Coordinates of C-alpha atoms in Angstrom, one line a residue:
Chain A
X1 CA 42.5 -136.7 -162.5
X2 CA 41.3 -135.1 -165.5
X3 CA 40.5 -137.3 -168.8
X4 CA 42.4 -136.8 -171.6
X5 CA 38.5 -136.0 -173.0
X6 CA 37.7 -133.5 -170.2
X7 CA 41.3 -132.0 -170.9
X8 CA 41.1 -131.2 -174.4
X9 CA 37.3 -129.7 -173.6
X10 CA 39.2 -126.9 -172.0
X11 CA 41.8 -126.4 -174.5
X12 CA 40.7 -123.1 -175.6
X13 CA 40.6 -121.7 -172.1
X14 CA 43.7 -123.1 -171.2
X15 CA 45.4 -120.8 -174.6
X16 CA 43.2 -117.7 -173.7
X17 CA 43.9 -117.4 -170.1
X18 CA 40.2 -118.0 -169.2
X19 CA 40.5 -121.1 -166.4
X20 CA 40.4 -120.3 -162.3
X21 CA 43.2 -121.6 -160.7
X22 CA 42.3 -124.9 -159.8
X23 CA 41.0 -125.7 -163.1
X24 CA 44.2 -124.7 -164.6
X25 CA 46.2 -126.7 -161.9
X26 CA 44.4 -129.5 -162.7
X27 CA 45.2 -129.2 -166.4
X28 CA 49.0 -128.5 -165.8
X29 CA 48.7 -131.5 -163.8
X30 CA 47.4 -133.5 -166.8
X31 CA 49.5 -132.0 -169.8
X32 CA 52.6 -132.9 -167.6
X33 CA 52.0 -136.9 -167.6
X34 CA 50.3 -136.8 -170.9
X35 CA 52.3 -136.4 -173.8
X36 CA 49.1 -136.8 -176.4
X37 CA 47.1 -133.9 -174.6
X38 CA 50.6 -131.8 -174.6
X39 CA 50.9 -132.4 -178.2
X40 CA 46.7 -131.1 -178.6
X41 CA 47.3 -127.8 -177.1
X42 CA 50.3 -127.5 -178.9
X43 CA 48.6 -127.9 -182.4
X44 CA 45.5 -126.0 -181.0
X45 CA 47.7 -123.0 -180.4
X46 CA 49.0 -123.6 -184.1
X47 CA 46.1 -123.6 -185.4
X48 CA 45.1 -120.6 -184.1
X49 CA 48.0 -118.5 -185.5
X50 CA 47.9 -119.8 -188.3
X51 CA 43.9 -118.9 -189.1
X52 CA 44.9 -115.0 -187.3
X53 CA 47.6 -115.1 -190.3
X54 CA 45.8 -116.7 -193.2
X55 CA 44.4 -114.8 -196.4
X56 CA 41.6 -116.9 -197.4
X57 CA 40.1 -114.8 -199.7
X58 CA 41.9 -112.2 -201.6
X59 CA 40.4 -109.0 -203.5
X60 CA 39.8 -109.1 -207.0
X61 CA 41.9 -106.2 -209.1
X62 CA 38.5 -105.1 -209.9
X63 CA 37.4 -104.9 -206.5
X64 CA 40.6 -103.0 -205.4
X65 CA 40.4 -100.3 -207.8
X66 CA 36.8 -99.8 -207.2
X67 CA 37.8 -99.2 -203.5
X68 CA 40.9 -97.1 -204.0
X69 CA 38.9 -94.7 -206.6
X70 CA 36.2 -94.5 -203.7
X71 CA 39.1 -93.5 -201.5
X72 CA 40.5 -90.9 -203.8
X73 CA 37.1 -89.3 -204.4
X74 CA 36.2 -89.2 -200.7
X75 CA 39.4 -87.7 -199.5
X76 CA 39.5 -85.1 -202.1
X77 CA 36.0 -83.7 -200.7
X78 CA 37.1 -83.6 -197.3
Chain B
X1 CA 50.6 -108.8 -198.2
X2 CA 50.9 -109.4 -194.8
X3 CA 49.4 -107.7 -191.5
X4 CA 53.5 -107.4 -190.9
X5 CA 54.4 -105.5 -193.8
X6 CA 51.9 -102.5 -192.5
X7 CA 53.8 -99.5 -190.7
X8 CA 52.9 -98.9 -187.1
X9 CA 49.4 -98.3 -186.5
X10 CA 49.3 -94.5 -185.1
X11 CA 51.6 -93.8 -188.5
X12 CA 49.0 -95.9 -190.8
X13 CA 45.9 -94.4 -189.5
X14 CA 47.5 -90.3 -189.9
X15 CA 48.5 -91.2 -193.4
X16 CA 45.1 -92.8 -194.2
X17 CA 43.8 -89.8 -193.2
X18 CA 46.6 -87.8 -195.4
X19 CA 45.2 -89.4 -199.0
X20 CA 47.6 -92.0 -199.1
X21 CA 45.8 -94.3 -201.8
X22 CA 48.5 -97.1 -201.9
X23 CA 49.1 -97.5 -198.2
X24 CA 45.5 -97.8 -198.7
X25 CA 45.7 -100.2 -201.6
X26 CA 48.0 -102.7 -198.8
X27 CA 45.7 -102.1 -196.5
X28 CA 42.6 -103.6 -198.5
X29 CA 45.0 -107.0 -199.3
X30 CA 46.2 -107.2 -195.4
X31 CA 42.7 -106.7 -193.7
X32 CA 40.1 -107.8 -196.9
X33 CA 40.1 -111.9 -195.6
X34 CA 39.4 -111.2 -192.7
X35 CA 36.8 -109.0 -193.0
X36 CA 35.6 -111.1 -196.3
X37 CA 35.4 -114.5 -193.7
X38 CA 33.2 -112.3 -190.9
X39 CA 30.8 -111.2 -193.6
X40 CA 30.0 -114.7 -195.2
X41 CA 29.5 -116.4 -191.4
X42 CA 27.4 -113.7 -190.6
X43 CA 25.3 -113.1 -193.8
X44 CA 26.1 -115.8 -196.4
X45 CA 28.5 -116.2 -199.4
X46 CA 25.8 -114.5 -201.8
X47 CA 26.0 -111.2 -200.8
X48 CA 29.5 -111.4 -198.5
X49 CA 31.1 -109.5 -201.3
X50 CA 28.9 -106.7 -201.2
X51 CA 28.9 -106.5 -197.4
X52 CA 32.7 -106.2 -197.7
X53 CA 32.7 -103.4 -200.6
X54 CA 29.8 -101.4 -198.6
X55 CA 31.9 -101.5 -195.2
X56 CA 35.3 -100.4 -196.9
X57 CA 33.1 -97.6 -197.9
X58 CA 31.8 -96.8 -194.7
X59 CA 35.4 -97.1 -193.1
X60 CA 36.4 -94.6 -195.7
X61 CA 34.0 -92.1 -194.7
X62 CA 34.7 -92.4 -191.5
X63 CA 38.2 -92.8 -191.4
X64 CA 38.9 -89.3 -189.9
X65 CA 36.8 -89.9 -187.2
X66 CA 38.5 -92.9 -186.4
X67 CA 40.1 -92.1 -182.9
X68 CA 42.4 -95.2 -182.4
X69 CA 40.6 -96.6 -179.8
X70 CA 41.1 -99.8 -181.0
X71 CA 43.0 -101.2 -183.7
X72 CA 42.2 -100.5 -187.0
X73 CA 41.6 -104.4 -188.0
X74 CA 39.3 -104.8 -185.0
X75 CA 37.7 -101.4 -186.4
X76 CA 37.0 -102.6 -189.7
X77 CA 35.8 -106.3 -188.5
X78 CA 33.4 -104.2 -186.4
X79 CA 31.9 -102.1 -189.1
X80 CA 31.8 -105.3 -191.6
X81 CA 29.8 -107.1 -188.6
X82 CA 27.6 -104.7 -188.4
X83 CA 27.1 -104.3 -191.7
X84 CA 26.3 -108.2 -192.2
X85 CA 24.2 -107.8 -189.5
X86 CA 22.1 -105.5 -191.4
X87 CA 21.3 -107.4 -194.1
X88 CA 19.1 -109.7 -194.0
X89 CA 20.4 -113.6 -194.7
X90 CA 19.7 -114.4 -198.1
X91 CA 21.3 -117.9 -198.7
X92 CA 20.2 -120.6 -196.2
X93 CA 23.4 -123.2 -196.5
X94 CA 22.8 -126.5 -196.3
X95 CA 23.5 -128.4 -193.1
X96 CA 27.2 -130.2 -192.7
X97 CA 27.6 -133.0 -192.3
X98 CA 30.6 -132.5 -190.2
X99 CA 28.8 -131.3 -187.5
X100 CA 27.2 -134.5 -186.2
X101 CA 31.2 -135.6 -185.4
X102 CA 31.4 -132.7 -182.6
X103 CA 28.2 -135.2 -180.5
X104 CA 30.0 -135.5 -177.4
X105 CA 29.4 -138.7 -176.1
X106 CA 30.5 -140.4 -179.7
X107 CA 33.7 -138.5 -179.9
X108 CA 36.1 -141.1 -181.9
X109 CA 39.0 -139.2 -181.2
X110 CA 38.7 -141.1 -177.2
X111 CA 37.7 -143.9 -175.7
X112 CA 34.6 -144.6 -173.1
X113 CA 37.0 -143.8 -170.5
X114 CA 38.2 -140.4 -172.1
X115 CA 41.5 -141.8 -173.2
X116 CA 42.9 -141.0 -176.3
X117 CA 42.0 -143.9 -178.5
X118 CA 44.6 -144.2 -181.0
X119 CA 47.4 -141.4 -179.7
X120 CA 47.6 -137.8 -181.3
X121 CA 50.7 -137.8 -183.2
X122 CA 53.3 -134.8 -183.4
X123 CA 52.2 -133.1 -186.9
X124 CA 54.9 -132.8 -190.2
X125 CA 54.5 -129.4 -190.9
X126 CA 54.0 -127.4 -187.4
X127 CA 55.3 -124.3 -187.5
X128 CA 52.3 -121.7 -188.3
X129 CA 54.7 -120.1 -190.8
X130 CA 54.9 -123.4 -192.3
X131 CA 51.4 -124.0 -192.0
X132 CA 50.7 -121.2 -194.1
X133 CA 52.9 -121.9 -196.7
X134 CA 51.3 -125.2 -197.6
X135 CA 48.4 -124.2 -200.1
X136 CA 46.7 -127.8 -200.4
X137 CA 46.2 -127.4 -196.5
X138 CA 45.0 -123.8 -196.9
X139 CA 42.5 -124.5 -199.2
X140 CA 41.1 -127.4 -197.0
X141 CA 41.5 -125.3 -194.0
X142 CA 39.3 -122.2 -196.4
X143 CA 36.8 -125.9 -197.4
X144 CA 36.4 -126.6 -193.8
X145 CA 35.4 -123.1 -192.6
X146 CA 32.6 -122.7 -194.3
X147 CA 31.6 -126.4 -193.2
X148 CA 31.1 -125.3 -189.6
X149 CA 27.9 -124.6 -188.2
X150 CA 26.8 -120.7 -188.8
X151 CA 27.4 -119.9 -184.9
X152 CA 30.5 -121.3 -185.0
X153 CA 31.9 -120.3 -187.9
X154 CA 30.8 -116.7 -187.0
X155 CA 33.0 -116.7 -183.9
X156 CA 36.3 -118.5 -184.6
X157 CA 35.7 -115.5 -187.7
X158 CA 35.4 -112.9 -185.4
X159 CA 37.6 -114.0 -182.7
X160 CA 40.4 -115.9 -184.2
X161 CA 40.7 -114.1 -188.3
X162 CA 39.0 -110.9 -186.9
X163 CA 41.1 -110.5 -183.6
X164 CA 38.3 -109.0 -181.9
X165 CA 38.3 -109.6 -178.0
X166 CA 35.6 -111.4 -176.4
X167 CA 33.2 -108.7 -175.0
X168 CA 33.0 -107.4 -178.5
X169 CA 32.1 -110.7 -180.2
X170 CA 29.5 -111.2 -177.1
X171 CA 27.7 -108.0 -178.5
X172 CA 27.7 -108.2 -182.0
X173 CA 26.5 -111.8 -181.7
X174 CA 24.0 -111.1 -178.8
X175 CA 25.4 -114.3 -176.8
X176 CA 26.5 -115.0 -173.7
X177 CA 30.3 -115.5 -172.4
X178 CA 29.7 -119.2 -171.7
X179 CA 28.0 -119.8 -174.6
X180 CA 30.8 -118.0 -176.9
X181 CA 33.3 -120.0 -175.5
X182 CA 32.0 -123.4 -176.1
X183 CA 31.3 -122.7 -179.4
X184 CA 35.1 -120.7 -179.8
X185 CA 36.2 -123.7 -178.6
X186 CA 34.2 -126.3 -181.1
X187 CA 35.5 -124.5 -183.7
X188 CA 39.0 -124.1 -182.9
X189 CA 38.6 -128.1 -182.1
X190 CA 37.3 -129.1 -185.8
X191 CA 39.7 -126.8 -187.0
X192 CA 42.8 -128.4 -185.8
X193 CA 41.1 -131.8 -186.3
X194 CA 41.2 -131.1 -189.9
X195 CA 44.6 -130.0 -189.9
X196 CA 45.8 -133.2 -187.6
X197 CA 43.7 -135.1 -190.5
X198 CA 45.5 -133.5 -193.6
X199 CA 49.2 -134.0 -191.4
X200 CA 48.3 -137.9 -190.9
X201 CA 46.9 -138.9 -194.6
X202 CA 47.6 -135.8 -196.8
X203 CA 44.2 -135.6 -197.7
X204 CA 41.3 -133.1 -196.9

């Protein structure tokens, strides 16, 4: 049986689909019995939705209307 | 702005094309994060900015060359990659401190026997919706980012802000699969260790 160390080691190619079958039988095996381990993949999974959705850094007004006159000129030559 | 708010991306790339400066304008709030978080792992928060401004310029020139291969986002995390990768690294950032607590063997998180230690308890605030809506969490999430180590921090940017796939990242970063796993996979670990933190005493 897989530690709950070992388990949580292979979180991230449990959520992308990346483990060969044993591997991932032996982790189903595990995350069935263990509720902490369950909980761990769970919030791993969360926390990788919420950093594909997050806006850590915005553009400055400044920045944005630099970009969309850049835009404008471009497009207008071609 | 969200990604969600965007139109469907074979309509968003024709009227990109078609001069359409404030479906432009969204685009540059939707995709500018992410593309802002690839250029300061890869080439440091000194000139990230400017990395940023010079690939929105090079996606404009190109943007009617732009086949739709791949997804736009993934296109533009590409070019600012690239572009990063270019310029040479001008601020060396210090080492965290943080990093030390990823060792292993002295994981507190677990026993010497690989049990947990003290439990993982079910978190407050859970939903990622949720998640995003808390700012003080945000901005510690944003504090801890930058904290990682430069590898790392490069590849939970690329893969997990950048939603590039893992073949890509592999090239741009001149690693192996193995090796870009372990390190996705570090990251993604602080990441929700820091979160789990903030849940259990509110602080960052």
């Amino acid at each position: 049986m897989l530690s709950c160390k070992h388990t949580i080691a292979q979180g991230t190619d449990y959520l992308d689909k990346e483990l060969g079958f044993w591997r991932k039988v032996e982790m189903k095996m595990h995350l069935m019995i263990c509720v902490n381990c369950r909980r761990y993949v769970k919030q791993l999974k969360q926390t990788v939705i919420m950093l594909s959705k997050g806006q850590f850094k915005q553009p400055s007004k400044e920045q944005i209307d630099q970009l969309k006159r850049e835009y404008k000129e471009t497009n207008s030559k071609q | 702005m969200t990604i969600e708010s965007l139109p469907p991306e074979d309509e968003l790339v024709e009227r990109l094309k078609n001069n359409d400066v404030q479906l432009f304008e969204r685009v540059v709030k939707a995709y500018h994060s992410a593309m802002y978080g690839v250029a300061y792992s890869i080439a440091g928060q000194s000139i990230a900015d400017e990395v940023v401004q010079e690939a929105w310029v090079s996606a404009i020139n190109a943007i009617h060359k732009f086949e739709g291969r791949s997804a736009l986002k993934s296109w533009l995390i590409r070019i600012t990659a690239n572009e990063a990768k270019t310029r040479l690294r001008k601020e060396s950032r210090s080492v965290s401190l943080d990093a030390v607590d990823e060792n292993w063997a002295t994981d507190t998180r677990f026993t010497q026997q690989g049990h947990w230690a003290e439990g993982n308890p079910e978190w407050d605030i859970s939903s990622p919706d949720d998640l995003l809506a808390a700012d003080e969490l945000q901005d510690c999430v944003k504090k801890h980012m930058v904290k990682l180590p430069d590898n790392q921090q490069q590849i939970i940017n690329l893969r997990d802000v950048g939603g590039l796939d893992m073949d890509t990242i592999c090239n741009i970063l001149d690693i192996t699969a193995s090796n870009a796993r372990v390190l996705l996979h570090r990251a993604r670990d602080k990441m929700q260790q820091v979160v789990a933190r903030f849940q259990r005493t509110g602080e960052c």
